PDB file of C-alpha atoms and ligand atoms in Angstrom:
ATOM      1  CA  MET A 801       2.264  46.875   7.266  1.00 30.00           C
ATOM      2  CA  CYS A 802       3.951  43.134   6.232  1.00 33.00           C
ATOM      3  CA  ASP A 803       7.026  43.770   7.713  1.00 35.00           C
ATOM      4  CA  SER A 804       8.391  39.698   6.953  1.00 34.00           C
ATOM      5  CA  CYS A 805       8.221  41.407   2.671  1.00 33.00           C
ATOM      6  CA  GLY A 806       8.498  45.068   3.043  1.00 35.00           C
ATOM      7  CA  CYS A 807       5.178  45.439   0.678  1.00 35.00           C
ATOM      8  CA  GLY A 808       3.378  47.901   2.860  1.00 37.00           C
ATOM      9  CA  HIS A 809      -0.075  45.638   2.623  1.00 35.00           C
ATOM     10  CA  SER A 810      -1.377  44.267   5.547  1.00 38.00           C
ATOM     11  CA  HIS A 811      -1.718  40.594   5.197  1.00 33.00           C
ATOM     12  CA  PRO A 812      -1.050  37.533   7.240  1.00 36.00           C
ATOM     13  CA  HIS A 813       1.825  35.491   6.068  1.00 36.00           C
ATOM     14  CA  PHE A 814       0.895  33.085   3.245  1.00 34.00           C
ATOM     15  CA  HIS A 815       1.719  35.059   0.053  1.00 38.00           C
ATOM     16  CA  SER A 816       0.402  33.262  -3.505  1.00 38.00           C
ATOM     17  CA  ALA A 817       3.698  32.998  -5.160  1.00 39.00           C
ATOM     18  CA  GLY A 818       3.585  35.666  -7.651  1.00 40.00           C
ATOM     19  CA  SER A 819       3.930  39.117  -7.239  1.00 42.00           C
ATOM     20  CA  ASP A 820       0.924  40.731  -7.315  1.00 46.00           C
ATOM     21  CA  HIS A 821      -0.751  40.380  -3.915  1.00 51.00           C
ATOM     22  CA  THR A 822      -3.752  38.841  -4.553  1.00 52.00           C
ATOM     23  CA  PRO A 823      -6.426  37.991  -2.201  1.00 54.00           C
ATOM     24  CA  PRO A 824      -4.498  34.416  -0.630  1.00 59.00           C
ATOM     25  CA  VAL A 825      -6.358  31.749   0.137  1.00 56.00           C
ATOM     26  CA  PRO A 826      -7.703  30.874   3.499  1.00 60.00           C
ATOM     27  CA  ALA A 827      -5.778  27.736   4.988  1.00 63.00           C
ATOM     28  CA  THR A 828      -9.121  26.246   6.425  1.00 66.00           C
ATOM     29  CA  ARG A 829      -9.825  25.964   3.124  1.00 65.00           C
ATOM     30  CA  THR A 830      -6.604  24.412   1.863  1.00 68.00           C
ATOM     31  CA  VAL A 831      -6.990  21.767   4.007  1.00 67.00           C
ATOM     32  CA  GLU A 832     -10.230  20.872   3.634  1.00 70.00           C
ATOM     33  CA  VAL A 833      -9.482  20.417   0.278  1.00 69.00           C
ATOM     34  CA  ARG A 834      -7.016  18.113   1.043  1.00 70.00           C
ATOM     35  CA  THR A 835      -8.746  16.220   4.050  1.00 74.00           C
ATOM     36  CA  SER A 836     -12.219  15.616   1.481  1.00 90.00           C
ATOM     37  CA  ALA A 837      -9.323  14.747  -1.058  1.00 90.00           C
ATOM     38  CA  LEU A 838      -7.721  11.607   1.128  1.00 94.00           C
ATOM     39  CA  ALA A 839     -11.115  10.561   2.503  1.00 95.00           C
ATOM     40  CA  VAL A 840     -12.053  10.022  -0.657  1.00 96.00           C
ATOM     41  CA  ASN A 841      -8.547   8.213  -1.644  1.00 97.00           C
ATOM     42  CA  GLN A 842      -9.123   6.103   1.663  1.00 97.00           C
ATOM     43  CA  ARG A 843     -12.766   5.157   0.151  1.00 97.00           C
ATOM     44  CA  TYR A 844     -10.506   4.015  -3.212  1.00 98.00           C
ATOM     45  CA  ALA A 845      -7.794   1.963  -0.536  1.00 98.00           C
ATOM     46  CA  ASP A 846     -10.783   0.382   1.289  1.00 98.00           C
ATOM     47  CA  GLU A 847     -12.370  -0.839  -2.359  1.00 98.00           C
ATOM     48  CA  ASN A 848      -8.552  -1.936  -3.293  1.00 98.00           C
ATOM     49  CA  ARG A 849      -7.770  -3.867   0.363  1.00 98.00           C
ATOM     50  CA  GLY A 850     -11.180  -5.736  -0.572  1.00 98.00           C
ATOM     51  CA  TRP A 851     -10.434  -6.604  -3.760  1.00 97.00           C
ATOM     52  CA  PHE A 852      -6.865  -7.824  -3.311  1.00 98.00           C
ATOM     53  CA  ARG A 853      -7.935 -10.160   0.045  1.00 97.00           C
ATOM     54  CA  ALA A 854     -10.400 -11.622  -2.549  1.00 96.00           C
ATOM     55  CA  LYS A 855      -8.101 -12.713  -5.497  1.00 96.00           C
ATOM     56  CA  GLY A 856      -5.508 -13.907  -2.593  1.00 96.00           C
ATOM     57  CA  LEU A 857      -3.346 -11.069  -3.155  1.00 97.00           C
ATOM     58  CA  HIS A 858      -0.588  -9.602  -1.374  1.00 98.00           C
ATOM     59  CA  VAL A 859       0.777  -6.534  -2.259  1.00 98.00           C
ATOM     60  CA  PHE A 860       3.620  -4.426  -0.727  1.00 98.00           C
ATOM     61  CA  ASN A 861       3.906  -0.345  -2.238  1.00 98.00           C
ATOM     62  CA  LEU A 862       7.529   0.030  -2.882  1.00 98.00           C
ATOM     63  CA  LEU A 863       8.453   3.977  -1.666  1.00 98.00           C
ATOM     64  CA  SER A 864      11.653   5.570  -1.696  1.00 98.00           C
ATOM     65  CA  SER A 865      13.396   9.236  -3.323  1.00 98.00           C
ATOM     66  CA  PRO A 866      14.292   8.965  -7.547  1.00 98.00           C
ATOM     67  CA  GLY A 867      16.588   6.458  -8.057  1.00 98.00           C
ATOM     68  CA  SER A 868      16.929   4.645  -5.008  1.00 98.00           C
ATOM     69  CA  GLY A 869      16.636   1.495  -6.225  1.00 98.00           C
ATOM     70  CA  LYS A 870      13.383   0.267  -6.330  1.00 98.00           C
ATOM     71  CA  THR A 871      13.043  -1.194  -9.799  1.00 98.00           C
ATOM     72  CA  ALA A 872      16.840  -2.408  -9.951  1.00 98.00           C
ATOM     73  CA  LEU A 873      15.403  -4.598  -6.543  1.00 98.00           C
ATOM     74  CA  LEU A 874      12.334  -5.802  -8.211  1.00 98.00           C
ATOM     75  CA  GLU A 875      14.378  -6.812 -11.779  1.00 98.00           C
ATOM     76  CA  LYS A 876      16.198  -9.002  -9.176  1.00 98.00           C
ATOM     77  CA  THR A 877      12.739 -10.054  -6.974  1.00 98.00           C
ATOM     78  CA  LEU A 878      10.152 -11.114  -9.809  1.00 98.00           C
ATOM     79  CA  PRO A 879      11.787 -13.752 -10.955  1.00 97.00           C
ATOM     80  CA  ARG A 880      12.639 -15.352  -7.805  1.00 97.00           C
ATOM     81  CA  LEU A 881       9.319 -14.987  -7.154  1.00 97.00           C
ATOM     82  CA  PRO A 882       7.038 -16.851 -10.173  1.00 94.00           C
ATOM     83  CA  HIS A 883       3.638 -15.662  -8.709  1.00 96.00           C
ATOM     84  CA  SER A 884       4.260 -12.166  -8.512  1.00 98.00           C
ATOM     85  CA  ALA A 885       3.854  -9.087 -10.635  1.00 98.00           C
ATOM     86  CA  ALA A 886       4.186  -5.554 -10.432  1.00 98.00           C
ATOM     87  CA  MET A 887       2.720  -1.933 -11.572  1.00 98.00           C
ATOM     88  CA  VAL A 888       5.136   0.961 -11.264  1.00 98.00           C
ATOM     89  CA  GLY A 889       4.161   4.924 -11.004  1.00 98.00           C
ATOM     90  CA  ASP A 890       5.986   7.577 -12.958  1.00 98.00           C
ATOM     91  CA  LEU A 891       5.428  10.417 -14.103  1.00 98.00           C
ATOM     92  CA  GLN A 892       6.387   9.776 -17.784  1.00 98.00           C
ATOM     93  CA  THR A 893       7.375   7.245 -19.846  1.00 98.00           C
ATOM     94  CA  GLN A 894       7.449   3.116 -20.050  1.00 98.00           C
ATOM     95  CA  ARG A 895      10.658   2.514 -19.202  1.00 98.00           C
ATOM     96  CA  ASP A 896      10.682   1.100 -15.651  1.00 98.00           C
ATOM     97  CA  ALA A 897       7.756  -1.014 -16.801  1.00 98.00           C
ATOM     98  CA  GLU A 898       9.287  -2.359 -19.551  1.00 98.00           C
ATOM     99  CA  ARG A 899      12.758  -2.845 -17.667  1.00 98.00           C
ATOM    100  CA  LEU A 900      10.530  -5.534 -15.499  1.00 98.00           C
ATOM    101  CA  ARG A 901       9.200  -6.657 -17.816  1.00 98.00           C
ATOM    102  CA  ASN A 902      12.841  -7.710 -19.268  1.00 97.00           C
ATOM    103  CA  SER A 903      12.523  -9.783 -16.075  1.00 93.00           C
ATOM    104  CA  GLY A 904      10.263 -12.158 -17.686  1.00 95.00           C
ATOM    105  CA  ALA A 905       6.897 -10.623 -15.116  1.00 96.00           C
ATOM    106  CA  GLN A 906       3.676  -9.441 -15.662  1.00 98.00           C
ATOM    107  CA  ALA A 907       4.283  -5.193 -15.451  1.00 98.00           C
ATOM    108  CA  LEU A 908       2.065  -2.377 -15.626  1.00 98.00           C
ATOM    109  CA  GLN A 909       3.194   1.007 -15.986  1.00 98.00           C
ATOM    110  CA  ILE A 910       0.789   3.973 -14.606  1.00 98.00           C
ATOM    111  CA  THR A 911       1.927   7.433 -16.140  1.00 98.00           C
ATOM    112  CA  THR A 912       0.802  10.151 -13.114  1.00 98.00           C
ATOM    113  CA  GLY A 913       1.635  13.797 -15.795  1.00 98.00           C
ATOM    114  CA  ALA A 914       1.984  16.094 -13.127  1.00 96.00           C
ATOM    115  CA  THR A 915       1.112  14.269 -10.398  1.00 97.00           C
ATOM    116  CA  CYS A 916       4.292  13.281  -7.099  1.00 97.00           C
ATOM    117  CA  HIS A 917       2.555   9.886  -5.843  1.00 98.00           C
ATOM    118  CA  LEU A 918       0.144   6.977  -6.874  1.00 98.00           C
ATOM    119  CA  ASP A 919      -3.173   7.191  -5.591  1.00 98.00           C
ATOM    120  CA  ALA A 920      -6.043   4.138  -4.755  1.00 98.00           C
ATOM    121  CA  HIS A 921      -8.311   5.459  -7.887  1.00 98.00           C
ATOM    122  CA  MET A 922      -5.562   5.065  -9.898  1.00 98.00           C
ATOM    123  CA  VAL A 923      -4.463   1.412  -8.807  1.00 98.00           C
ATOM    124  CA  ALA A 924      -7.624   0.633  -9.295  1.00 98.00           C
ATOM    125  CA  HIS A 925      -7.664   1.473 -12.915  1.00 97.00           C
ATOM    126  CA  ALA A 926      -4.788  -0.345 -13.345  1.00 98.00           C
ATOM    127  CA  LEU A 927      -6.233  -3.333 -11.851  1.00 97.00           C
ATOM    128  CA  GLU A 928      -8.773  -2.909 -14.889  1.00 96.00           C
ATOM    129  CA  ARG A 929      -5.573  -4.211 -16.940  1.00 96.00           C
ATOM    130  CA  LEU A 930      -4.000  -7.145 -14.616  1.00 97.00           C
ATOM    131  CA  ASN A 931      -4.013 -10.729 -15.328  1.00 97.00           C
ATOM    132  CA  THR A 932      -4.337 -12.754 -12.060  1.00 96.00           C
ATOM    133  CA  ASP A 933      -4.561 -15.728 -13.057  1.00 96.00           C
ATOM    134  CA  GLY A 934      -1.829 -17.804 -10.766  1.00 96.00           C
ATOM    135  CA  VAL A 935      -0.133 -14.714  -9.228  1.00 97.00           C
ATOM    136  CA  ASN A 936      -0.385 -14.218  -5.664  1.00 96.00           C
ATOM    137  CA  ILE A 937       2.018 -11.234  -4.809  1.00 98.00           C
ATOM    138  CA  LEU A 938       1.916  -7.488  -5.967  1.00 98.00           C
ATOM    139  CA  PHE A 939       3.911  -5.180  -6.164  1.00 98.00           C
ATOM    140  CA  ILE A 940       3.461  -1.460  -6.577  1.00 98.00           C
ATOM    141  CA  GLU A 941       6.381   0.492  -7.179  1.00 98.00           C
ATOM    142  CA  ASN A 942       5.163   4.337  -5.626  1.00 98.00           C
ATOM    143  CA  VAL A 943       6.788   7.592  -7.500  1.00 98.00           C
ATOM    144  CA  GLY A 944       9.928   8.119  -6.544  1.00 98.00           C
ATOM    145  CA  ASN A 945       9.437  10.915  -3.666  1.00 98.00           C
ATOM    146  CA  LEU A 946       9.993  11.058  -0.110  1.00 98.00           C
ATOM    147  CA  VAL A 947       6.881  13.032   0.791  1.00 97.00           C
ATOM    148  CA  CYS A 948       3.846  12.789  -1.739  1.00 96.00           C
ATOM    149  CA  PRO A 949       3.238   9.051  -2.060  1.00 97.00           C
ATOM    150  CA  ALA A 950       3.680   8.941   2.467  1.00 97.00           C
ATOM    151  CA  SER A 951       0.111  10.171   2.989  1.00 97.00           C
ATOM    152  CA  TYR A 952      -1.916   8.299   0.048  1.00 98.00           C
ATOM    153  CA  ASP A 953      -2.879   4.544   0.741  1.00 98.00           C
ATOM    154  CA  LEU A 954      -3.443   1.940  -2.128  1.00 98.00           C
ATOM    155  CA  GLY A 955      -4.830  -0.746  -0.493  1.00 98.00           C
ATOM    156  CA  GLU A 956      -1.579  -2.141  -0.377  1.00 98.00           C
ATOM    157  CA  ALA A 957      -0.779  -4.860   3.063  1.00 98.00           C
ATOM    158  CA  LYS A 958       2.727  -3.711   3.687  1.00 98.00           C
ATOM    159  CA  ARG A 959       4.259  -0.391   2.822  1.00 98.00           C
ATOM    160  CA  ILE A 960       8.396  -1.256   1.976  1.00 98.00           C
ATOM    161  CA  VAL A 961      10.358   1.804   1.870  1.00 98.00           C
ATOM    162  CA  LEU A 962      13.896   1.983   0.617  1.00 98.00           C
ATOM    163  CA  LEU A 963      17.166   4.030   1.979  1.00 98.00           C
ATOM    164  CA  SER A 964      19.722   3.884  -0.554  1.00 98.00           C
ATOM    165  CA  VAL A 965      23.264   4.505   1.027  1.00 98.00           C
ATOM    166  CA  THR A 966      24.497   7.516  -1.478  1.00 98.00           C
ATOM    167  CA  GLU A 967      21.024   9.724   0.087  1.00 98.00           C
ATOM    168  CA  GLY A 968      22.561  10.155   2.961  1.00 97.00           C
ATOM    169  CA  GLU A 969      22.402   9.087   7.360  1.00 98.00           C
ATOM    170  CA  ASP A 970      19.654  11.965   8.452  1.00 98.00           C
ATOM    171  CA  LYS A 971      16.422  10.946   5.521  1.00 98.00           C
ATOM    172  CA  PRO A 972      14.612   9.680   8.102  1.00 98.00           C
ATOM    173  CA  LEU A 973      14.980  12.858  10.437  1.00 98.00           C
ATOM    174  CA  LYS A 974      14.308  15.260   7.777  1.00 98.00           C
ATOM    175  CA  TYR A 975      11.557  13.059   6.367  1.00 98.00           C
ATOM    176  CA  PRO A 976       9.773  10.963   8.841  1.00 98.00           C
ATOM    177  CA  VAL A 977       6.017  10.425   7.763  1.00 98.00           C
ATOM    178  CA  ILE A 978       7.464   8.074   5.124  1.00 98.00           C
ATOM    179  CA  PHE A 979       9.959   6.397   7.443  1.00 98.00           C
ATOM    180  CA  GLN A 980       6.639   6.267  10.081  1.00 98.00           C
ATOM    181  CA  LYS A 981       4.281   4.289   8.058  1.00 95.00           C
ATOM    182  CA  ALA A 982       6.964   1.817   6.971  1.00 98.00           C
ATOM    183  CA  ASP A 983       6.452  -1.983   7.893  1.00 98.00           C
ATOM    184  CA  LEU A 984       9.988  -2.752   6.681  1.00 98.00           C
ATOM    185  CA  VAL A 985      12.488  -0.368   5.421  1.00 98.00           C
ATOM    186  CA  LEU A 986      15.204  -1.555   3.220  1.00 98.00           C
ATOM    187  CA  LEU A 987      18.901  -0.220   3.086  1.00 98.00           C
ATOM    188  CA  THR A 988      19.820   0.035  -0.351  1.00 99.00           C
ATOM    189  CA  LYS A 989      23.312  -0.240  -2.608  1.00 98.00           C
ATOM    190  CA  MET A 990      25.194  -1.037   0.164  1.00 98.00           C
ATOM    191  CA  ASP A 991      27.761  -2.288  -2.112  1.00 98.00           C
ATOM    192  CA  LEU A 992      28.414   1.575  -2.650  1.00 98.00           C
ATOM    193  CA  ALA A 993      28.407   2.038   1.638  1.00 98.00           C
ATOM    194  CA  ALA A 994      32.237   2.187   1.932  1.00 98.00           C
ATOM    195  CA  ALA A 995      32.872   4.347  -0.873  1.00 98.00           C
ATOM    196  CA  VAL A 996      30.369   7.003   0.418  1.00 98.00           C
ATOM    197  CA  GLU A 997      31.286   6.364   3.712  1.00 98.00           C
ATOM    198  CA  PHE A 998      27.796   5.241   4.699  1.00 98.00           C
ATOM    199  CA  ASN A 999      27.568   5.437   8.703  1.00 98.00           C
ATOM    200  CA  ARG A1000      24.787   2.154   8.693  1.00 98.00           C
ATOM    201  CA  GLU A1001      24.605   3.095  12.771  1.00 98.00           C
ATOM    202  CA  ALA A1002      23.852   6.781  12.414  1.00 98.00           C
ATOM    203  CA  ALA A1003      21.131   5.700   9.731  1.00 98.00           C
ATOM    204  CA  VAL A1004      19.106   3.102  12.085  1.00 98.00           C
ATOM    205  CA  ALA A1005      19.651   5.647  14.865  1.00 98.00           C
ATOM    206  CA  HIS A1006      18.216   7.771  12.859  1.00 98.00           C
ATOM    207  CA  LEU A1007      15.585   5.924  11.865  1.00 98.00           C
ATOM    208  CA  ARG A1008      14.936   3.833  15.577  1.00 98.00           C
ATOM    209  CA  ALA A1009      13.930   7.561  16.171  1.00 98.00           C
ATOM    210  CA  VAL A1010      11.120   8.199  14.049  1.00 98.00           C
ATOM    211  CA  ALA A1011      10.344   4.641  13.129  1.00 97.00           C
ATOM    212  CA  PRO A1012      10.957   1.999  16.293  1.00 96.00           C
ATOM    213  CA  ASN A1013       9.543  -1.347  15.278  1.00 96.00           C
ATOM    214  CA  ALA A1014       9.610  -1.437  11.625  1.00 97.00           C
ATOM    215  CA  ALA A1015      12.202  -4.388  10.521  1.00 98.00           C
ATOM    216  CA  VAL A1016      15.501  -3.135   8.670  1.00 98.00           C
ATOM    217  CA  LEU A1017      17.478  -5.224   5.903  1.00 98.00           C
ATOM    218  CA  ASP A1018      20.723  -4.428   3.475  1.00 98.00           C
ATOM    219  CA  VAL A1019      20.599  -5.044   0.437  1.00 99.00           C
ATOM    220  CA  SER A1020      22.522  -4.554  -3.267  1.00 98.00           C
ATOM    221  CA  SER A1021      21.071  -5.795  -6.153  1.00 98.00           C
ATOM    222  CA  LYS A1022      24.498  -5.509  -8.079  1.00 98.00           C
ATOM    223  CA  THR A1023      25.787  -8.197  -5.425  1.00 98.00           C
ATOM    224  CA  GLY A1024      23.119  -9.541  -4.166  1.00 98.00           C
ATOM    225  CA  GLU A1025      24.042  -9.245  -0.717  1.00 98.00           C
ATOM    226  CA  GLY A1026      20.949  -9.645   1.619  1.00 98.00           C
ATOM    227  CA  MET A1027      18.456 -11.260  -1.108  1.00 98.00           C
ATOM    228  CA  GLU A1028      17.542 -14.275   0.741  1.00 98.00           C
ATOM    229  CA  ALA A1029      16.593 -11.966   3.601  1.00 98.00           C
ATOM    230  CA  TRP A1030      14.333  -9.934   1.520  1.00 98.00           C
ATOM    231  CA  LEU A1031      12.680 -13.075  -0.051  1.00 98.00           C
ATOM    232  CA  ALA A1032      12.518 -14.897   3.206  1.00 98.00           C
ATOM    233  CA  TRP A1033      10.196 -11.527   4.834  1.00 98.00           C
ATOM    234  CA  LEU A1034       8.157 -10.936   1.429  1.00 98.00           C
ATOM    235  CA  GLU A1035       7.456 -14.711   1.737  1.00 96.00           C
ATOM    236  CA  SER A1036       6.567 -14.785   5.530  1.00 96.00           C
ATOM    237  CA  SER A1037       4.784 -11.207   5.391  1.00 96.00           C
ATOM    238  CA  ALA A1038       2.456 -13.190   2.092  1.00 93.00           C
ATOM    239  CA  ALA A1039       2.201 -16.293   4.114  1.00 91.00           C
ATOM    240  CA  GLY A1040       0.440 -13.556   6.740  1.00 86.00           C
ATOM    241  CA  ALA A1041       3.040 -13.839  10.088  1.00 60.00           C
TER     242      ALA A1041
HETATM  243  N1  GTP B2427      25.711  -0.022  -6.789  1.00 63.65           N
HETATM  244  C1  GTP B2427      24.583  -0.070  -6.774  1.00 63.65           C
HETATM  245  N2  GTP B2427      23.801   0.800  -8.111  1.00 63.65           N
HETATM  246  C2  GTP B2427      22.589   0.424  -7.868  1.00 63.65           C
HETATM  247  C3  GTP B2427      22.016  -0.359  -6.906  1.00 63.65           C
HETATM  248  N3  GTP B2427      20.226  -0.343  -7.307  1.00 63.65           N
HETATM  249  C4  GTP B2427      20.095   0.198  -8.698  1.00 63.65           C
HETATM  250  N4  GTP B2427      21.248   1.051  -7.995  1.00 63.65           N
HETATM  251  C5  GTP B2427      21.293   2.065  -9.806  1.00 63.65           C
HETATM  252  O1  GTP B2427      20.813   2.709  -9.101  1.00 63.65           O
HETATM  253  C6  GTP B2427      20.283   3.801 -10.124  1.00 63.65           C
HETATM  254  C7  GTP B2427      18.380   4.249 -10.236  1.00 63.65           C
HETATM  255  O2  GTP B2427      17.996   3.013 -10.453  1.00 63.65           O
HETATM  256  P1  GTP B2427      16.700   2.306 -10.179  1.00 63.65           P
HETATM  257  O3  GTP B2427      16.423   1.325  -9.571  1.00 63.65           O
HETATM  258  O4  GTP B2427      16.265   2.857 -11.734  1.00 63.65           O
HETATM  259  O5  GTP B2427      15.785   3.648  -8.927  1.00 63.65           O
HETATM  260  P2  GTP B2427      14.319   3.987  -9.089  1.00 63.65           P
HETATM  261  O6  GTP B2427      14.436   3.311  -7.680  1.00 63.65           O
HETATM  262  O7  GTP B2427      13.954   2.392  -9.473  1.00 63.65           O
HETATM  263  O8  GTP B2427      13.971   5.484  -9.399  1.00 63.65           O
HETATM  264  P3  GTP B2427      13.216   5.514 -10.294  1.00 63.65           P
HETATM  265  O9  GTP B2427      11.989   4.849 -10.873  1.00 63.65           O
HETATM  266  O10 GTP B2427      13.593   6.996 -10.975  1.00 63.65           O
HETATM  267  O11 GTP B2427      12.386   6.542  -8.703  1.00 63.65           O
HETATM  268  C8  GTP B2427      19.900   3.245 -11.265  1.00 63.65           C
HETATM  269  O12 GTP B2427      21.494   3.346 -12.677  1.00 63.65           O
HETATM  270  C9  GTP B2427      20.560   1.854 -10.939  1.00 63.65           C
HETATM  271  O13 GTP B2427      21.652   0.932 -11.744  1.00 63.65           O
HETATM  272  C10 GTP B2427      22.765  -1.217  -5.932  1.00 63.65           C
HETATM  273  O14 GTP B2427      22.658  -2.346  -5.239  1.00 63.65           O
HETATM  274  N5  GTP B2427      24.101  -0.979  -6.568  1.00 63.65           N
HETATM  275 MG1   MG B2428      12.337   3.307 -10.807  1.00 63.65          MG
END
C-alpha cells in the first residue's frame, strides 16, 4: 500500500508524473542513461580542449542564473580584449549574439531548443562557424541556469560563475555544484547592492562553505566597477598564470 499518495497500489516511491500510475522506470536505468550521456559529452569535451590548445585559444565558460548579467558583462569586456570572440547559448533567439556583435566582436549564437545547457557537441558544431584568425580568447556564455550546465564540460580552460546581488546570498548553499566547479565567482550588479541590502559577507561565507578556493571579484557592468581587476584576471589566466 502506498502511504504517501494513498492510491492503494504497492510500488516504490518514484511515480511517473502522470496520474495513471504506469510502471515507473527503475532508478538504475535512469542513472545508466545519464552516465552514458555524460561520458559521450566528456569525449567531445576532450576533443574540443585539444582543438582549443592546437589553435592557441583560451576558453572561458560563463555560467549563472538567467539575467545575472553575463551578456552585459561581455558587452563591456569584448571591446577591451580585441583578440576575443564569443559564443552564446539560449533556448531561442539570436538576441544575445546580436548584442555582442553590436559591441564590435565576433559572436555566434547557439540555440538549444528545449535543452537547459550547452554540451560539448553543440560547441563543437559552433566551432565550425568560428573564424579563429587573430582570436586567442573565446568566451562561451552558457544557457542561464544554475543546475544543468554545471555537469557539462565544454572543453573550457576556466569556469566563471556569476552571482548577481539581486539573487540572494544563499545561492551557493542551495546550488553548490555549479559553485564548487568555479575557478572565479563574479559578484555582479554591485551598483544595486545597497538597494537590495546585499550582504556581501554572508554571500562570500556561503560561497566559501562550498568552494573554498574560488577567486571572487565584485563587478558592475553599469558603472564599470571592478572591470580592471576582471580584465587582469582574464589576462593572467590566459597567460597561464
Ligand atoms: N544595474 C545593473 N543591471 C545590470 C547589470 N548587468 C546586467 N544588468 C541588467 O540585468 C538584465 C539582464 O542582463 P543580461 O546581461 O541580459 O543577463 P544574462 O545573464 O546574459 O541573461 P540570460 O542570457 O538570459 O541568462 C538586463 O536588464 C541588464 O541591463 C549591472 O551590472 N547593473
Ligand atoms: Mg545573456
